XYZ file of C-alpha atoms in Angstrom:
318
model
C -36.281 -81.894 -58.976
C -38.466 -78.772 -59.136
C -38.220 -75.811 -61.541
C -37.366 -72.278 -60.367
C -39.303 -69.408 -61.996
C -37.074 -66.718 -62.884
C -37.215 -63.782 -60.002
C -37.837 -66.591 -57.647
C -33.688 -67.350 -57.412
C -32.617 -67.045 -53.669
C -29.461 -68.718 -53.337
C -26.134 -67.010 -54.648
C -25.997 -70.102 -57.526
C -29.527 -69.237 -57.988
C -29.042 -65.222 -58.550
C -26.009 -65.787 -60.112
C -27.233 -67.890 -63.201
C -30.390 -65.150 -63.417
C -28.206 -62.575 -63.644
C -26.668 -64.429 -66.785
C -29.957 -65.099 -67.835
C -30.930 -61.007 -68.278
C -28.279 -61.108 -70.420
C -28.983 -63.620 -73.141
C -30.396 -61.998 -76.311
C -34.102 -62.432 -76.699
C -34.299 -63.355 -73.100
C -33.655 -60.335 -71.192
C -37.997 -60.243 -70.402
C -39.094 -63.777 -71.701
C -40.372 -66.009 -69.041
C -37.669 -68.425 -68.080
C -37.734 -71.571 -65.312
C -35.038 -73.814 -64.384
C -33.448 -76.141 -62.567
C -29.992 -77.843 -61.271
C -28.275 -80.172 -62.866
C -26.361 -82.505 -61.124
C -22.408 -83.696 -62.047
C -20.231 -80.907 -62.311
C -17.125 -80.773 -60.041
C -16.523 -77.242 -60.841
C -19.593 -75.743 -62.101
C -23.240 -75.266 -61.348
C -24.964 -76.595 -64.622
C -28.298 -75.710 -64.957
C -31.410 -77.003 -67.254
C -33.295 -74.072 -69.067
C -36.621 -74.191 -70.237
C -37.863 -70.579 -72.370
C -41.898 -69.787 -72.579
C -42.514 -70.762 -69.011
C -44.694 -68.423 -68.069
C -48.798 -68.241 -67.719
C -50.406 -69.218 -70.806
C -46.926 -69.350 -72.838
C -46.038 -72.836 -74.695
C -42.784 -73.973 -73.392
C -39.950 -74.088 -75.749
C -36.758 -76.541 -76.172
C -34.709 -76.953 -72.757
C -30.944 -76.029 -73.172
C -28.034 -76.844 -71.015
C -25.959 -73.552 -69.550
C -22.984 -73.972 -67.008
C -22.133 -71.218 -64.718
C -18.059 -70.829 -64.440
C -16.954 -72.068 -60.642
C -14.971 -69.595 -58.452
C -10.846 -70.376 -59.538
C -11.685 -72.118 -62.699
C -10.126 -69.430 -64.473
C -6.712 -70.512 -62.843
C -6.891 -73.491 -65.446
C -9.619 -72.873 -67.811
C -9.333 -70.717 -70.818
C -13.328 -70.083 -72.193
C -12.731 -69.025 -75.669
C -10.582 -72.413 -76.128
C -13.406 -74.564 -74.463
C -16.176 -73.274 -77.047
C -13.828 -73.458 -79.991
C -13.431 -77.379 -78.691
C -17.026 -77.590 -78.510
C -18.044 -76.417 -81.788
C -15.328 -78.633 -83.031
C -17.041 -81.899 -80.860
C -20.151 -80.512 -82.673
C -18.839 -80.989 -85.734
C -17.356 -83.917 -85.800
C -20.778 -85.994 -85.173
C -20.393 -86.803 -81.712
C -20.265 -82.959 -79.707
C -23.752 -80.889 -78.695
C -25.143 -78.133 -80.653
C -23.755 -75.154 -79.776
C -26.411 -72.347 -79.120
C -24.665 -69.461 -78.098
C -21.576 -68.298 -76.001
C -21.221 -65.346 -73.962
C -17.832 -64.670 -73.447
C -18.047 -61.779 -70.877
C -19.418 -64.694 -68.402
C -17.357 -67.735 -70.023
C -20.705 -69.167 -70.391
C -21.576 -71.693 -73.182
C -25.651 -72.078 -73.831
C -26.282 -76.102 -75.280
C -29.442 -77.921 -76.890
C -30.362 -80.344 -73.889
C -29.976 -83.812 -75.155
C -33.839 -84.973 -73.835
C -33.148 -88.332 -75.394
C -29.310 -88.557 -73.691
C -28.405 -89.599 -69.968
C -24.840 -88.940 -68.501
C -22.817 -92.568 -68.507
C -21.598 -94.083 -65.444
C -18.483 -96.787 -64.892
C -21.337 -99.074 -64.761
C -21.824 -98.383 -68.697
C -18.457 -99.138 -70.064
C -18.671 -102.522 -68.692
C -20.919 -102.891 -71.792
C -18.212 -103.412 -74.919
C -20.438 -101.628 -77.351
C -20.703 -98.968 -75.352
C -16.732 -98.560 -74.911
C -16.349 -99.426 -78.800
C -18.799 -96.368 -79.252
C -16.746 -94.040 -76.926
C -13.212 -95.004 -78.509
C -14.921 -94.168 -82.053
C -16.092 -90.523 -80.629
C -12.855 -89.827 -78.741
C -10.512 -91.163 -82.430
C -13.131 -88.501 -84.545
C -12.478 -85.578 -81.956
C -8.707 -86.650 -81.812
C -8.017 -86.929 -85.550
C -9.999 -83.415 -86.330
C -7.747 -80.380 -86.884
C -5.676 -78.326 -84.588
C -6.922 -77.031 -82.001
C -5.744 -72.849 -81.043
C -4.773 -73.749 -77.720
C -1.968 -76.318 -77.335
C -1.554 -77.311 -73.633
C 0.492 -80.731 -72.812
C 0.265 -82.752 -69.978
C 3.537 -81.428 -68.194
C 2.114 -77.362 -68.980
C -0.874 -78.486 -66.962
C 0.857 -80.308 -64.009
C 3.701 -77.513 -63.591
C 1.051 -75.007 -63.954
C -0.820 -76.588 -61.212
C 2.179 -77.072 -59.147
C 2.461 -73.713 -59.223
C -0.625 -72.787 -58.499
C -0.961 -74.871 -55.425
C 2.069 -72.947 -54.038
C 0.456 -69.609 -55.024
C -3.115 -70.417 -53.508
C -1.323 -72.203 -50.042
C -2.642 -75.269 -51.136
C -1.835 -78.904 -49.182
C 1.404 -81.129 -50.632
C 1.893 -84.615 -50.254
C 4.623 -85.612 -48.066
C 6.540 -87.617 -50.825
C 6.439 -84.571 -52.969
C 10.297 -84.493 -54.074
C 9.600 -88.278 -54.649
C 6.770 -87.610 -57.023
C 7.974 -84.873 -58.924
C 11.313 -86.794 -59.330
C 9.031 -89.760 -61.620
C 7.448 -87.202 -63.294
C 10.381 -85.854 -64.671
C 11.762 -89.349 -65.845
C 8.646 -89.431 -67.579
C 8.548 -86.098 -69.042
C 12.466 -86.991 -70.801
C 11.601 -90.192 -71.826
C 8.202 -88.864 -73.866
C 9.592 -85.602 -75.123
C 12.892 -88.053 -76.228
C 10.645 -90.067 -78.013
C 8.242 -87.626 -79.889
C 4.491 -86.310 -79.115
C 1.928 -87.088 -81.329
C -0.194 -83.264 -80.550
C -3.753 -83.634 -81.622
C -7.321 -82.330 -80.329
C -8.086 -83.860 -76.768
C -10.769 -83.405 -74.075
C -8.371 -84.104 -71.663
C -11.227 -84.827 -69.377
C -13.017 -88.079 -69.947
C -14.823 -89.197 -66.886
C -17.565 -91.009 -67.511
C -20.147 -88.395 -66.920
C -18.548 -86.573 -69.769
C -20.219 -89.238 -72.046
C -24.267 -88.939 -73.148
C -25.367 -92.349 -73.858
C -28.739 -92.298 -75.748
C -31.215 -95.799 -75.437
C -28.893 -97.429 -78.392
C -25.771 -97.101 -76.454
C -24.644 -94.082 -79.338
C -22.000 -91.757 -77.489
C -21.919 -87.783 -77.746
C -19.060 -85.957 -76.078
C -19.659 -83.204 -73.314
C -17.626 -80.549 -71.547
C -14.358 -79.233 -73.650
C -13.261 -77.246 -70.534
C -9.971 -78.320 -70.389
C -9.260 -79.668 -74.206
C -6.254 -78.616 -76.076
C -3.579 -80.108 -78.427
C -2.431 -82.761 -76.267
C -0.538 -85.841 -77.105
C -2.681 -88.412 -78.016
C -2.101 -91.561 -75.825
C -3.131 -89.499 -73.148
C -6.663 -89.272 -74.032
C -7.123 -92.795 -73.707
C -4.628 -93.260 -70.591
C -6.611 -90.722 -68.941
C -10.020 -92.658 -70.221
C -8.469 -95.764 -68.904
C -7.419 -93.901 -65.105
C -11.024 -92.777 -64.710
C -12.697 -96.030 -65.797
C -10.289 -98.114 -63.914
C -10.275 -100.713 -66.717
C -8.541 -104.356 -66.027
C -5.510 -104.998 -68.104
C -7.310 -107.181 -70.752
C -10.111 -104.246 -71.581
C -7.366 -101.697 -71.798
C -5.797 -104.061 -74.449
C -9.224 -104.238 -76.233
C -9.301 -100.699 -76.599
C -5.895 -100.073 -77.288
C -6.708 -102.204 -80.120
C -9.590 -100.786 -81.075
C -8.258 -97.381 -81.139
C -5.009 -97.907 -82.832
C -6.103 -100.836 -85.170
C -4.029 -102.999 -83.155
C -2.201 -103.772 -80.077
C 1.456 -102.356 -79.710
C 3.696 -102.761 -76.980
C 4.801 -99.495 -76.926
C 1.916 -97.901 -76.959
C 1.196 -99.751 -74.314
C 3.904 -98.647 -72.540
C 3.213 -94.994 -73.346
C -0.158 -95.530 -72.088
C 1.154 -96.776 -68.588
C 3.103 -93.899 -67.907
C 0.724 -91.089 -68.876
C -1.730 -92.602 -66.846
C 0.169 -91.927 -63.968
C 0.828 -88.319 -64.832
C -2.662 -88.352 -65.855
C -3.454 -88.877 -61.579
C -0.795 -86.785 -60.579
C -2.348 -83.594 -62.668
C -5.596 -84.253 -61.178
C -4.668 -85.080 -58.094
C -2.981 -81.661 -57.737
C -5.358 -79.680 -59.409
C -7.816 -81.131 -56.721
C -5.476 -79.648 -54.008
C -5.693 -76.089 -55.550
C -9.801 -76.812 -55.808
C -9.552 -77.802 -52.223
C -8.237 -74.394 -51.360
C -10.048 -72.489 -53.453
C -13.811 -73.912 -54.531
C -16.992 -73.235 -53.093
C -18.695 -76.301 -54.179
C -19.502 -78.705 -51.691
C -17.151 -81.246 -53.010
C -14.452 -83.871 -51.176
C -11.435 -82.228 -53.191
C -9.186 -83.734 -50.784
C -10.763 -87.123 -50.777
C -10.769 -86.988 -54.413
C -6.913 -85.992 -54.836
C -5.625 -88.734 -52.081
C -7.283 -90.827 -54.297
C -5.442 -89.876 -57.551
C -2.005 -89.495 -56.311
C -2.454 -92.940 -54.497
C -3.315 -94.366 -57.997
C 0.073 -92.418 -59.466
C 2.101 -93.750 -56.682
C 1.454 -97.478 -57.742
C 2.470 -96.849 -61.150
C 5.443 -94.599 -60.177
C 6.211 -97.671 -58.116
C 6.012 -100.070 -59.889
C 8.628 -102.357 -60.583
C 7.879 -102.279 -64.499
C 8.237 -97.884 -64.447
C 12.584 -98.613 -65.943
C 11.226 -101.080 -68.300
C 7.657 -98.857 -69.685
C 10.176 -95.583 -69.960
C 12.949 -97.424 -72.451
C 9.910 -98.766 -74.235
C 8.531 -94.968 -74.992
């Protein structure tokens, strides 16, 4: 993909990230290119490179994201870097270079030596044994500021999709109805609140060329309880039953039906918060993203586990 000199933006992503750009100490006149960086679902993430101009040596790239329209609606900036800088220093985040807080914009080093993981990857078991050891170190650092559980983020969104006229699923009453089984049967049995991402698609893993892990976007972390970082690692990666009882094991030091059980039944709230966060991106976003596609998706995932006929069973196990 080409580079963009600065001044040369002329779409409204383009304009928009210069505009940021002016703003950056020590870069308000230096010469500046760039270039898109693909992923983000509710970004524009750019690559940086300073010293691009004629006869100037180029300096390090770094890696800046520009805030999507409505991500304030769920995304609280000052808690996202604090979560970063904590990723950093726990071994496995990104440097942090700088945060401008005016723009909710967080400036990276760009990891040249670092590609974003697919599915494809954690098919690999060191690769997966890698990620588990990255997601216990953020997990078992201190408290976060910001505590946020999984049922403040799906009656938030709830919520929101109401306020922003967003689409409902037909089954709605049905839905809710598991989730609140759920949400008595976890609080009766205790939440373990520690440091999560709270988003760990695979993309949000840098694998380096010896399969080492580092951690990437904190948008949405918080003091969560902590089965549902894995359940919601184990939702994206759609693992088969006998991985997920790998990892289990390799997170927890061994293999526990209740946990188990625990893990089950946040993985379907796990679907239904994304599912209906995608219906207030649908409504809202300007990226050209399939929110819709990508919600059906999610809440036809929570629907198997909400049906299934082991749900009674999983919730007396919690």
């Amino acid at each position: 993909m080409s580079w963009t000199r600065r001044g040369e933006g002329a779409s409204p992503p383009e304009q928009a990230l210069e505009a940021i750009l002016a703003r950056i100490p020590g870069w308000a006149d230096a010469p500046l290119r760039y270039r898109p960086v693909s992923g983000g679902i509710s970004n524009t993430n750019w690559r940086v490179q300073a010293g691009s101009g004629a006869g100037d040596e180029a300096g390090a790239d770094v890696f800046l994201k520009v805030p999507g329209r409505g991500t304030e609606m769920f995304i609280t900036r000052a808690a996202a870097h604090e979560a970063s800088r904590r990723a950093e220093a726990c071994g496995f985040g990104v440097a942090v270079l700088d945060y401008l807080p005016e723009d909710g914009v967080e400036i990276f080093a760009f990891l040249e030596s670092f590609r974003a993981s697919s599915n494809l990857d954690f098919l690999r078991p060191g690769v997966r044994h890698n990620a588990v050891r990255a997601l216990r170190a953020f997990n078992d650092s201190p408290a976060l500021t910001l505590t946020k559980t999984i049922f403040d983020m799906i009656e938030e969104h709830v919520r929101q999709v109401d306020t922003v006229g967003g689409r409902v699923p037909q089954d709605t009453a049905f839905l809710m109805r598991r989730y609140g089984e759920a949400k008595a049967a976890l609080l009766a049995s205790g939440l373990d609140l520690v440091p999560c991402m709270n988003d760990t698609l695979a993309g949000n893993f840098m694998l380096d060329a010896a399969d080492q892990v580092r951690l990437v976007d904190f948008e949405y972390a918080s003091n969560n309880e902590r089965a549902y970082e894995l359940a919601l690692w184990f939702d994206e990666m759609a693992f088969p039953a006998d991985v997920e009882r790998e990892m289990i094991e390799a997170y927890w030091g061994r293999w526990d039906v209740g946990v188990a059980a625990r893990t089950q039944v946040l993985k379907a709230l796990g679907d239904l918060k994304w599912a209906t966060w995608a219906m207030i991106q649908d409504s809202v976003s300007t990226l050209d993203f399939d929110y819709y596609k990508y919600g059906t998706w999610k809440l036809s995932r929570a629907r198997t586990l909400f049906h299934h006929p082991d749900w009674p069973r999983w919730l007396r196990l919690l």
